[in-house]
Coordinates of C-alpha atoms and ligand atoms in Angstrom, one line a residue:
M1 CA 169.7 2.1 142.4
T2 CA 173.4 3.1 142.2
K3 CA 174.1 6.6 141.2
S4 CA 176.1 5.6 138.1
L5 CA 173.2 3.7 136.7
L6 CA 170.9 6.6 137.2
V7 CA 173.3 8.9 135.5
I8 CA 173.5 6.6 132.5
L9 CA 169.8 6.5 132.1
L10 CA 169.4 10.2 132.7
A11 CA 172.0 10.9 130.1
S12 CA 169.7 10.4 127.2
I13 CA 166.6 12.3 128.4
G14 CA 168.1 15.7 129.0
A15 CA 170.2 15.8 125.8
A16 CA 167.7 18.1 124.1
T17 CA 168.3 20.9 126.7
A18 CA 172.0 21.1 126.0
A19 CA 172.4 24.0 123.6
A20 CA 174.0 22.9 120.3
G21 CA 177.0 25.1 119.4
S22 CA 176.4 28.1 121.7
S23 CA 176.5 27.8 125.5
P24 CA 173.3 28.4 127.5
D25 CA 172.4 31.9 128.8
A26 CA 171.4 32.8 132.3
A27 CA 167.8 31.9 131.8
E28 CA 168.6 28.6 130.2
L29 CA 171.0 27.8 133.0
A30 CA 168.4 28.6 135.6
K31 CA 166.0 26.2 133.8
M32 CA 168.7 23.5 133.6
A33 CA 169.5 23.9 137.3
G34 CA 165.8 23.9 138.2
R35 CA 165.5 20.3 137.1
L36 CA 167.2 19.5 140.4
A37 CA 164.8 21.0 143.0
P38 CA 166.6 22.9 145.8
T39 CA 165.8 21.2 149.1
P40 CA 167.1 22.4 152.5
L41 CA 168.5 19.5 154.6
R42 CA 167.8 20.1 158.3
V43 CA 169.1 17.4 160.7
D44 CA 168.4 17.2 164.4
L45 CA 171.7 17.4 166.3
S46 CA 170.1 17.9 169.7
R47 CA 171.0 14.4 170.9
L48 CA 174.7 14.7 170.0
S49 CA 177.2 15.0 172.8
P50 CA 179.1 18.3 172.9
G51 CA 182.2 16.4 171.8
D52 CA 180.4 15.0 168.8
R53 CA 179.1 18.4 167.8
K54 CA 182.6 19.7 167.7
A55 CA 183.7 16.7 165.7
V56 CA 180.9 17.2 163.2
A57 CA 182.0 20.8 162.5
K58 CA 185.6 19.6 161.9
L59 CA 184.3 16.9 159.6
I60 CA 182.4 19.4 157.5
D61 CA 185.5 21.5 157.2
A62 CA 187.4 18.4 156.1
S63 CA 184.7 17.7 153.6
R64 CA 185.1 21.1 152.0
I65 CA 188.7 20.1 151.2
V66 CA 187.3 16.9 149.7
N67 CA 185.3 19.2 147.3
D68 CA 188.6 20.8 146.3
I69 CA 190.3 17.5 145.6
F70 CA 187.4 16.2 143.6
L71 CA 187.4 19.3 141.4
D72 CA 191.0 18.4 140.7
Q73 CA 190.2 14.8 140.0
L74 CA 187.4 15.4 137.6
W75 CA 189.2 17.8 135.2
S76 CA 192.7 19.4 135.2
G77 CA 191.1 22.8 134.3
N78 CA 188.5 22.7 137.0
R79 CA 190.1 24.8 139.7
A80 CA 191.1 27.5 137.3
E81 CA 187.6 27.5 135.8
Y82 CA 186.0 27.7 139.2
R83 CA 188.1 30.7 140.2
K84 CA 187.3 32.4 137.0
L85 CA 183.6 31.9 137.6
Q86 CA 183.8 33.1 141.2
A87 CA 185.2 36.4 140.0
D88 CA 182.4 36.9 137.5
R89 CA 179.7 38.9 139.3
S90 CA 177.3 39.2 136.2
P91 CA 174.0 37.4 136.3
L92 CA 175.3 35.0 133.7
G93 CA 178.4 34.5 135.7
R94 CA 176.3 33.7 138.8
A95 CA 174.2 31.3 136.9
R96 CA 177.2 29.5 135.5
L97 CA 178.9 29.3 138.9
H98 CA 175.7 27.8 140.4
Y99 CA 175.3 25.2 137.8
F100 CA 179.1 24.5 137.8
W101 CA 179.0 23.8 141.5
M102 CA 176.0 21.5 141.2
N103 CA 178.0 19.5 138.6
K104 CA 181.4 20.0 140.1
G105 CA 182.6 20.8 136.6
P106 CA 181.6 22.5 133.3
W107 CA 179.5 19.6 132.0
S108 CA 175.9 19.0 132.7
E109 CA 175.8 15.5 134.2
I110 CA 172.1 14.8 133.6
D111 CA 172.6 15.8 130.0
G112 CA 175.2 13.1 129.5
Y113 CA 178.1 15.4 130.5
T114 CA 177.6 18.0 127.8
A115 CA 179.5 21.3 128.2
F116 CA 177.4 24.3 129.4
L117 CA 180.4 26.8 129.5
P118 CA 182.3 28.2 126.5
G119 CA 185.9 27.3 125.9
V120 CA 185.9 23.9 127.7
P121 CA 186.1 20.4 126.2
A122 CA 182.7 19.3 124.7
T123 CA 182.5 16.6 127.3
K124 CA 184.3 15.2 130.3
P125 CA 187.6 13.5 129.3
P126 CA 187.0 9.7 129.7
G127 CA 189.9 9.3 132.1
A128 CA 188.9 12.5 134.0
N129 CA 192.1 13.9 135.5
F130 CA 193.3 10.5 136.7
Y131 CA 195.5 10.1 133.5
P132 CA 197.1 12.5 131.1
E133 CA 194.4 13.8 128.8
D134 CA 196.3 12.9 125.7
M135 CA 196.9 9.3 126.9
T136 CA 195.1 6.5 125.0
K137 CA 194.0 3.2 126.4
E138 CA 196.5 1.5 124.2
E139 CA 199.4 3.6 125.5
F140 CA 198.5 2.8 129.1
E141 CA 198.2 -0.9 128.3
S142 CA 201.5 -1.3 126.5
W143 CA 203.3 0.8 129.1
E144 CA 201.7 -1.2 132.0
K145 CA 202.8 -4.5 130.4
G146 CA 206.5 -3.5 130.8
L147 CA 206.1 -2.8 134.5
S148 CA 207.0 -5.2 137.4
P149 CA 204.0 -7.0 139.0
G150 CA 204.1 -4.6 142.0
E151 CA 204.1 -1.6 139.7
Q152 CA 201.3 -3.0 137.6
E153 CA 199.2 -3.4 140.7
S154 CA 199.9 0.2 141.6
A155 CA 199.3 1.5 138.1
K156 CA 195.9 0.0 138.1
G157 CA 195.3 0.7 141.8
F158 CA 192.5 2.8 143.4
Y159 CA 194.8 5.4 144.9
T160 CA 197.3 6.5 142.2
V161 CA 197.1 8.9 139.3
I162 CA 199.1 8.5 136.1
R163 CA 201.2 11.5 135.0
R164 CA 203.9 12.2 132.4
D165 CA 207.4 12.8 133.6
A166 CA 209.8 15.4 132.2
S167 CA 210.6 13.1 129.2
R168 CA 206.8 12.5 128.7
K169 CA 207.0 8.9 130.0
L170 CA 204.0 7.7 131.9
T171 CA 204.6 7.5 135.7
I172 CA 202.7 6.5 138.8
V173 CA 201.9 9.2 141.4
P174 CA 200.2 8.2 144.7
Y175 CA 197.3 10.3 145.9
S176 CA 199.3 11.1 149.0
R177 CA 201.8 13.0 146.8
E178 CA 199.4 14.3 144.1
Y179 CA 197.0 15.9 146.7
R180 CA 199.6 16.3 149.5
A181 CA 198.7 19.8 150.7
D182 CA 195.0 19.2 150.7
L183 CA 195.3 15.8 152.3
A184 CA 197.6 17.1 155.0
R185 CA 195.0 19.8 156.0
A186 CA 192.2 17.3 155.8
A187 CA 194.2 14.8 158.0
D188 CA 194.7 17.5 160.6
L189 CA 190.9 18.2 160.7
L190 CA 190.2 14.5 161.0
R191 CA 192.6 14.2 164.0
E192 CA 191.0 17.2 165.6
A193 CA 187.6 15.6 165.1
A194 CA 189.0 12.3 166.6
A195 CA 190.2 14.2 169.6
A196 CA 186.8 15.8 170.1
T197 CA 184.5 12.8 169.8
D198 CA 183.8 10.6 172.8
N199 CA 183.0 7.6 170.7
A200 CA 185.9 5.1 170.5
T201 CA 185.0 3.6 167.1
L202 CA 184.7 7.0 165.5
E203 CA 188.0 8.1 167.0
R204 CA 189.7 5.0 165.7
F205 CA 188.3 5.4 162.2
L206 CA 189.2 9.1 161.9
T207 CA 192.7 8.5 163.3
A208 CA 193.3 5.6 160.9
R209 CA 191.9 7.6 157.9
A210 CA 194.1 10.6 158.7
S211 CA 197.1 8.3 158.6
A212 CA 195.9 6.8 155.3
F213 CA 195.6 10.2 153.7
L214 CA 199.4 10.6 154.3
S215 CA 200.6 7.0 153.8
N216 CA 198.3 6.2 150.9
D217 CA 197.5 2.8 152.6
Y218 CA 193.8 2.7 153.2
Y219 CA 193.4 -0.9 154.4
D220 CA 193.4 -0.4 158.2
S221 CA 191.0 2.6 157.9
D222 CA 188.6 0.6 155.7
I223 CA 188.5 -2.0 158.4
A224 CA 188.0 0.7 161.1
W225 CA 185.1 2.0 158.9
M226 CA 183.4 -1.4 159.0
D227 CA 183.7 -1.3 162.8
L228 CA 182.4 2.3 163.0
D229 CA 179.4 2.2 165.4
A230 CA 178.6 5.8 166.4
P231 CA 175.9 8.5 166.4
V232 CA 178.1 10.4 163.9
D233 CA 178.5 8.2 160.9
V234 CA 181.0 9.5 158.4
T235 CA 182.4 8.2 155.1
I236 CA 185.4 10.2 153.9
G237 CA 188.1 9.2 151.4
P238 CA 188.6 7.9 147.9
Y239 CA 186.0 5.3 147.1
E240 CA 184.0 5.0 143.8
T241 CA 185.6 4.5 140.4
Y242 CA 182.7 5.6 138.2
N243 CA 184.4 8.8 137.2
D244 CA 187.3 6.8 135.6
A245 CA 185.4 6.0 132.4
L246 CA 188.6 4.9 130.8
F247 CA 189.4 1.9 133.0
G248 CA 187.3 2.2 136.2
Y249 CA 190.5 1.9 138.3
K250 CA 190.7 5.2 140.1
A251 CA 188.8 6.2 143.2
A252 CA 187.3 9.6 143.5
F253 CA 187.3 11.5 146.8
E254 CA 183.9 11.8 148.5
S255 CA 182.5 12.6 151.9
Y256 CA 179.2 12.0 153.7
V257 CA 178.9 13.5 157.2
T258 CA 175.7 11.9 158.6
I259 CA 173.9 11.4 161.8
R260 CA 172.7 7.9 162.5
D261 CA 168.9 7.5 162.6
E262 CA 168.5 5.3 165.6
K263 CA 164.9 4.5 165.2
E264 CA 165.1 3.4 161.6
T265 CA 168.3 1.5 162.1
A266 CA 166.6 -0.4 164.8
K267 CA 163.7 -1.1 162.4
V268 CA 166.2 -2.8 160.0
A269 CA 167.5 -5.0 162.8
F270 CA 163.9 -5.9 163.7
F271 CA 163.1 -6.8 160.1
S272 CA 166.2 -8.8 159.8
K273 CA 164.8 -11.1 162.6
H274 CA 161.8 -11.9 160.4
L275 CA 163.7 -12.7 157.2
Q276 CA 163.9 -16.4 157.8
D277 CA 160.1 -16.6 158.2
V278 CA 159.7 -14.7 154.9
E279 CA 162.2 -17.0 153.2
D280 CA 160.3 -20.0 154.5
H281 CA 157.1 -18.7 152.9
L282 CA 158.4 -17.3 149.6
P283 CA 156.0 -18.1 146.8
E284 CA 158.3 -20.6 145.1
D285 CA 158.7 -24.4 145.0
P286 CA 159.7 -25.2 148.7
K287 CA 162.8 -27.1 147.4
Y288 CA 164.3 -23.7 146.4
R289 CA 163.9 -22.1 149.8
V290 CA 167.1 -21.6 151.9
A291 CA 166.8 -23.4 155.2
R292 CA 169.3 -21.2 157.0
L293 CA 169.9 -17.7 155.7
G294 CA 173.5 -16.5 156.0
A295 CA 174.3 -13.3 157.9
A296 CA 173.2 -10.3 155.9
S297 CA 175.5 -7.3 155.5
P298 CA 174.7 -4.6 157.9
I299 CA 172.4 -1.7 156.9
R300 CA 172.7 1.7 158.6
V301 CA 170.1 4.3 158.2
V302 CA 171.4 7.9 158.5
N303 CA 170.5 11.5 157.8
E304 CA 172.9 13.5 155.7
L305 CA 174.2 16.6 157.2
F306 CA 176.8 17.4 154.5
A307 CA 178.1 15.6 151.4
A308 CA 181.1 16.6 149.3
G309 CA 183.1 15.7 146.2
D310 CA 182.0 12.6 144.4
G311 CA 179.2 12.4 147.0
N312 CA 177.7 15.7 145.9
H313 CA 177.3 16.3 142.1
G314 CA 174.5 15.8 139.7
V315 CA 171.8 13.3 140.9
A316 CA 172.0 13.0 144.7
T317 CA 173.2 9.7 146.2
A318 CA 170.4 8.1 148.3
A319 CA 172.3 4.9 149.3
Y320 CA 175.8 3.4 149.0
N321 CA 177.5 0.2 149.7
L322 CA 181.2 0.2 150.7
P323 CA 184.1 -0.4 150.9
N324 CA 185.2 -1.5 147.4
D325 CA 188.5 -3.0 148.4
D326 CA 188.0 -6.8 147.9
R327 CA 190.6 -7.6 150.6
V328 CA 188.4 -5.7 153.2
V329 CA 185.2 -7.1 151.9
Q330 CA 186.5 -10.7 152.2
Q331 CA 187.6 -10.1 155.8
K332 CA 184.8 -7.8 157.1
G333 CA 182.0 -7.8 154.5
S334 CA 180.5 -4.6 153.4
K335 CA 178.1 -2.1 154.8
R336 CA 175.1 -0.5 153.2
I337 CA 174.2 3.1 154.1
L338 CA 170.7 4.5 153.4
L339 CA 170.4 8.3 153.4
R340 CA 166.9 8.7 154.8
N341 CA 166.5 12.5 154.5
I342 CA 167.8 12.3 150.9
Q343 CA 165.2 9.7 150.1
Q344 CA 162.6 11.9 151.8
A345 CA 163.6 14.9 149.7
K346 CA 163.4 12.9 146.5
F347 CA 160.1 11.6 147.6
E348 CA 158.6 15.1 148.2
K349 CA 160.1 16.8 145.2
T350 CA 159.5 14.0 142.6
L351 CA 157.3 11.2 143.8
V352 CA 154.5 13.4 145.3
P353 CA 154.2 15.6 142.1
I354 CA 154.2 12.4 140.0
S355 CA 151.4 10.9 142.1
K356 CA 149.3 14.0 141.4
I357 CA 149.5 13.1 137.7
V358 CA 149.2 9.3 137.7
L359 CA 146.9 8.7 140.6
S360 CA 143.3 9.8 141.3
P361 CA 142.8 12.5 144.0
E362 CA 141.6 10.0 146.6
D363 CA 144.4 7.5 146.0
R364 CA 147.1 10.3 146.4
K365 CA 146.3 10.4 150.1
D366 CA 147.8 7.0 150.5
V367 CA 151.2 8.0 149.1
D368 CA 153.3 7.9 152.2
F369 CA 156.9 8.5 152.9
D370 CA 157.3 6.2 155.9
M371 CA 155.8 3.4 153.9
F372 CA 158.0 4.3 150.9
F373 CA 161.2 4.1 153.1
T374 CA 160.0 0.9 154.8
W375 CA 159.7 -0.6 151.4
I376 CA 163.2 0.6 150.4
M377 CA 164.5 -1.2 153.5
A378 CA 162.6 -4.3 152.6
H379 CA 164.0 -4.1 149.0
E380 CA 167.5 -3.9 150.3
L381 CA 167.0 -6.8 152.7
S382 CA 165.2 -8.8 150.0
H383 CA 168.4 -9.0 147.9
G384 CA 169.5 -11.5 150.6
L385 CA 166.4 -13.6 150.1
G386 CA 165.7 -16.2 147.4
P387 CA 168.0 -18.4 145.4
H388 CA 171.7 -17.5 145.6
E389 CA 173.5 -20.9 145.0
I390 CA 171.6 -22.9 142.4
R391 CA 172.0 -26.2 140.6
V392 CA 171.7 -26.2 136.8
G393 CA 172.1 -29.7 135.4
D394 CA 175.0 -31.1 137.5
R395 CA 176.6 -27.7 138.0
T396 CA 176.6 -25.6 141.1
T397 CA 176.2 -22.0 139.9
N398 CA 174.4 -18.7 140.8
P399 CA 171.7 -16.6 139.2
R400 CA 174.1 -13.8 138.2
L401 CA 176.2 -16.2 136.1
E402 CA 173.2 -17.8 134.5
L403 CA 171.1 -14.8 133.8
K404 CA 174.1 -12.7 132.6
D405 CA 173.0 -9.4 131.1
L406 CA 169.4 -9.8 132.3
Y407 CA 170.4 -10.5 135.9
S408 CA 170.3 -6.9 137.2
A409 CA 166.8 -6.2 135.8
I410 CA 165.5 -9.5 137.2
E411 CA 167.3 -9.2 140.5
E412 CA 166.1 -5.6 141.1
A413 CA 162.6 -6.6 140.2
K414 CA 162.9 -9.5 142.5
A415 CA 164.0 -7.2 145.4
D416 CA 161.1 -4.8 144.7
V417 CA 158.5 -7.5 144.6
T418 CA 159.9 -9.7 147.4
G419 CA 160.1 -6.5 149.4
M420 CA 156.3 -6.0 149.0
F421 CA 155.7 -9.7 149.7
A422 CA 157.9 -9.5 152.9
L423 CA 156.0 -6.5 154.2
Q424 CA 152.7 -8.2 153.5
R425 CA 153.9 -11.3 155.3
M426 CA 155.0 -9.3 158.3
M427 CA 151.6 -7.5 158.4
D428 CA 149.8 -10.9 158.1
T429 CA 151.8 -12.4 161.0
K430 CA 151.3 -9.2 163.0
A431 CA 155.0 -8.5 163.2
I432 CA 154.3 -5.0 162.0
P433 CA 151.0 -3.1 162.0
G434 CA 148.8 -4.2 159.1
G435 CA 145.2 -3.9 158.0
A436 CA 143.5 -2.3 155.0
A437 CA 144.9 1.2 155.6
E438 CA 148.5 0.1 155.7
E439 CA 148.0 -2.1 152.6
R440 CA 146.6 0.8 150.7
K441 CA 149.6 2.9 151.6
L442 CA 152.1 0.1 150.6
Y443 CA 150.7 -0.8 147.2
T444 CA 149.7 2.7 146.2
T445 CA 153.0 4.2 147.1
V446 CA 154.9 1.6 145.2
L447 CA 152.7 2.1 142.2
A448 CA 153.5 5.9 142.2
S449 CA 157.2 5.1 142.7
A450 CA 157.1 2.9 139.6
F451 CA 156.3 5.9 137.5
R452 CA 159.2 7.8 139.0
T453 CA 161.5 5.2 137.7
L454 CA 159.8 5.0 134.3
H455 CA 160.0 8.8 134.1
F456 CA 163.8 8.3 133.6
G457 CA 163.4 6.2 130.5
L458 CA 164.0 2.5 129.6
Q459 CA 167.8 2.6 128.9
D460 CA 168.6 1.3 132.4
A461 CA 168.1 -2.3 133.7
H462 CA 166.2 -1.0 136.7
A463 CA 163.7 0.9 134.6
R464 CA 163.2 -2.1 132.4
G465 CA 162.7 -4.3 135.4
Q466 CA 160.2 -1.7 136.6
A467 CA 158.3 -1.6 133.3
M468 CA 158.1 -5.4 133.5
Q469 CA 156.5 -5.3 136.9
V470 CA 153.9 -2.7 135.9
N471 CA 152.9 -4.6 132.8
Y472 CA 152.7 -7.9 134.6
L473 CA 150.6 -6.5 137.4
L474 CA 148.3 -4.8 134.9
D475 CA 147.8 -8.1 133.1
K476 CA 147.0 -9.9 136.4
G477 CA 144.6 -7.2 137.3
G478 CA 146.5 -6.0 140.4
Y479 CA 146.9 -2.6 138.8
V480 CA 144.2 -0.9 136.7
A481 CA 144.7 1.7 134.0
R482 CA 141.7 4.0 134.1
P483 CA 140.2 5.7 131.1
D484 CA 141.1 9.2 132.5
G485 CA 144.8 8.3 132.2
T486 CA 145.3 7.6 135.9
F487 CA 146.4 4.2 137.5
A488 CA 145.1 2.4 140.5
V489 CA 145.6 -0.7 142.6
D490 CA 142.9 -3.4 142.7
F491 CA 143.1 -4.4 146.3
G492 CA 141.1 -7.6 145.7
K493 CA 143.7 -8.8 143.3
I494 CA 147.1 -7.2 144.1
K495 CA 148.3 -9.7 146.8
Q496 CA 147.8 -12.7 144.5
A497 CA 149.3 -10.8 141.6
I498 CA 152.4 -9.9 143.7
A499 CA 152.8 -13.5 144.8
D500 CA 152.5 -14.7 141.2
L501 CA 155.1 -12.2 139.9
D502 CA 157.4 -13.1 142.8
H503 CA 157.0 -16.8 142.0
D504 CA 158.0 -16.2 138.4
L505 CA 161.0 -14.1 139.2
L506 CA 162.2 -16.4 142.0
T507 CA 161.8 -19.4 139.7
L508 CA 163.8 -17.8 136.9
E509 CA 166.6 -17.3 139.4
A510 CA 166.3 -20.7 141.0
T511 CA 166.5 -22.4 137.6
G512 CA 169.0 -20.0 136.0
D513 CA 166.5 -19.8 133.2
Y514 CA 168.1 -17.3 130.7
A515 CA 165.6 -18.1 127.9
G516 CA 162.7 -17.6 130.3
A517 CA 164.0 -14.3 131.5
K518 CA 164.6 -13.1 128.0
K519 CA 161.0 -14.0 127.1
M520 CA 159.6 -12.2 130.1
M521 CA 161.7 -9.1 129.4
E522 CA 160.7 -9.0 125.8
K523 CA 157.0 -9.2 126.5
D524 CA 156.8 -6.9 129.5
A525 CA 159.9 -4.6 129.7
V526 CA 158.3 -2.2 127.3
L527 CA 156.4 1.1 127.6
R528 CA 152.9 0.2 126.4
P529 CA 150.8 3.1 125.0
E530 CA 148.8 3.8 128.2
I531 CA 152.0 3.9 130.2
R532 CA 153.8 6.0 127.6
K533 CA 151.0 8.5 127.7
A534 CA 151.3 8.8 131.5
V535 CA 155.1 9.1 131.4
D536 CA 154.8 11.9 128.7
R537 CA 152.7 13.9 131.2
L538 CA 155.6 13.8 133.7
A539 CA 158.0 16.0 131.6
A540 CA 157.8 19.0 133.9
I541 CA 158.5 17.1 137.1
P542 CA 162.0 17.8 138.6
T543 CA 164.5 15.0 137.8
D544 CA 166.0 15.1 141.3
I545 CA 167.0 17.4 144.1
E546 CA 169.8 19.8 144.9
P547 CA 170.6 19.4 148.6
L548 CA 171.1 22.7 150.5
Y549 CA 173.1 22.0 153.7
T550 CA 171.1 24.3 156.0
T551 CA 172.1 22.7 159.3
A552 CA 175.7 22.2 158.3
E553 CA 176.1 25.8 157.2
S554 CA 174.7 27.1 160.5
L555 CA 176.9 24.8 162.5
T556 CA 180.1 25.7 160.8
A557 CA 179.3 29.4 160.5
K558 CA 179.7 29.5 164.3
T559 CA 182.5 27.2 164.9
G560 CA 184.4 26.7 161.7
P561 CA 187.7 28.3 160.8
P562 CA 187.8 31.1 158.2
R563 CA 186.9 29.4 154.9
K564 CA 189.0 31.5 152.6
R565 CA 192.3 29.7 152.1
P566 CA 195.1 30.5 149.8
G567 CA 195.5 28.2 146.9
G568 CA 192.0 26.5 147.0
P569 CA 188.5 27.5 146.2
A570 CA 186.5 28.8 149.1
K571 CA 183.0 27.7 150.0
P572 CA 180.7 28.2 147.0
P573 CA 178.6 31.3 147.2
V574 CA 174.9 30.6 147.5
T575 CA 173.6 31.6 144.1
G576 CA 170.0 31.8 143.0
R577 CA 168.6 30.1 146.0
Ligands
ZN1 ZN1 168.4 -3.2 144.8

């Protein structure tokens, strides 16, 4: 699930905790922060070369600058507010600072961006600090119409902010100018990291990205990122546009310093080799099967050492797909990064406690992280399976166009279910270890995970797709609701139920059957009473995690430069941990 979707669906559930009128006190803030369970991230660096270790420390320091830039991007008052909070040593001040840092601003993200500090705007300005706060959509649009085509492109581009000049006229300022001092320091650190690493592709990416910070032209460095093939996998720069709620044009700075998980990345490659066999056996009319699957976009599995800026606020990002520049995507495709230790932290802090409520004591033993992560990989790969180019009447079209607003719910459900089908198929063909014990782990873990998604509410397409699956599988007898309020898998029926559900979802996509999709969603994408009751019992379970960068902190404490810098916030103090 993308982070933005999760944020949207979380927005409605936490609203009750935001204090109306007055701002929350220290105890309330601690409770609000506690919904994101603090989780130390420890990453094994023992296999890194000495050069890469040095590079990693530089990259973490560069990422701290990314935090500073992101504070600026989110709100014009952010840096001043942050300095004010840092100076406040009272318990309330500490609690405010801690929650501020988790949100990278004075608004509680999981409460739909409601203010938790006094004297700040009630919610995040829709244009964040990418545009003048008093600028309306209409003003931008009528101004932009009068520009030359080149200026229009730049006004709507990823890497510029819009400001007012001395005569209050709107004007375009490139990131390289707006954030010049920060980007110059970050570029220096990237070059130092490039000089330290012994991996040529990492050196090339970091050198190109350092130049991009200063030239504002990110194309070459995006290409170099696609070619990055190194034990230290890093994503740093302006990427996602979700924070620009006004237009969705402007990219926020983020950073992920990660270490590639060689074993799990190899597993993805291994699964990829079996995809054609799965496609050839999908439970759908054989005429819909794709005889030769195209090349799938690469998937990298990594462990997060440090994340910053847009990569570290509110709900933790567990996966991302980049770059967003269409020119790069057309030439090089895109890459999907799965953050395995973040998935594991979420699993332990949310899924395991949920399983204690929705499963019987004996079934809980089958909830297994390795299987959970294997299924996530299978889900990602399954997006590449099934119908992609379809015929409706005499038109060639695709499921997205035909299923319109219902597409994401159907497609995500398809990937969930096809992922289970694919793993079952690989177990049956002995491509991976199978047998009763493995099957118990797979189906029981996925059942518990369904309740994790439902716990967030039904506002989101993914959650509706999930509700649909649970109800369908209950009706087919693959899942059983027990009188004591727990749920279980019926192992005699689950495989057929999965095949039936997959058949129905694949056929909806193959035929572009909007009416059929609508009917299925209306019937099954609901919280029936027995599920509602279970979901209500999950209220006290943490919503997500707060990553604590244990390994990164110890690494840079020894090798990093002094963190206090004039003009910018220092490393956040560790509060209440
Ligand atoms: Zn998906």
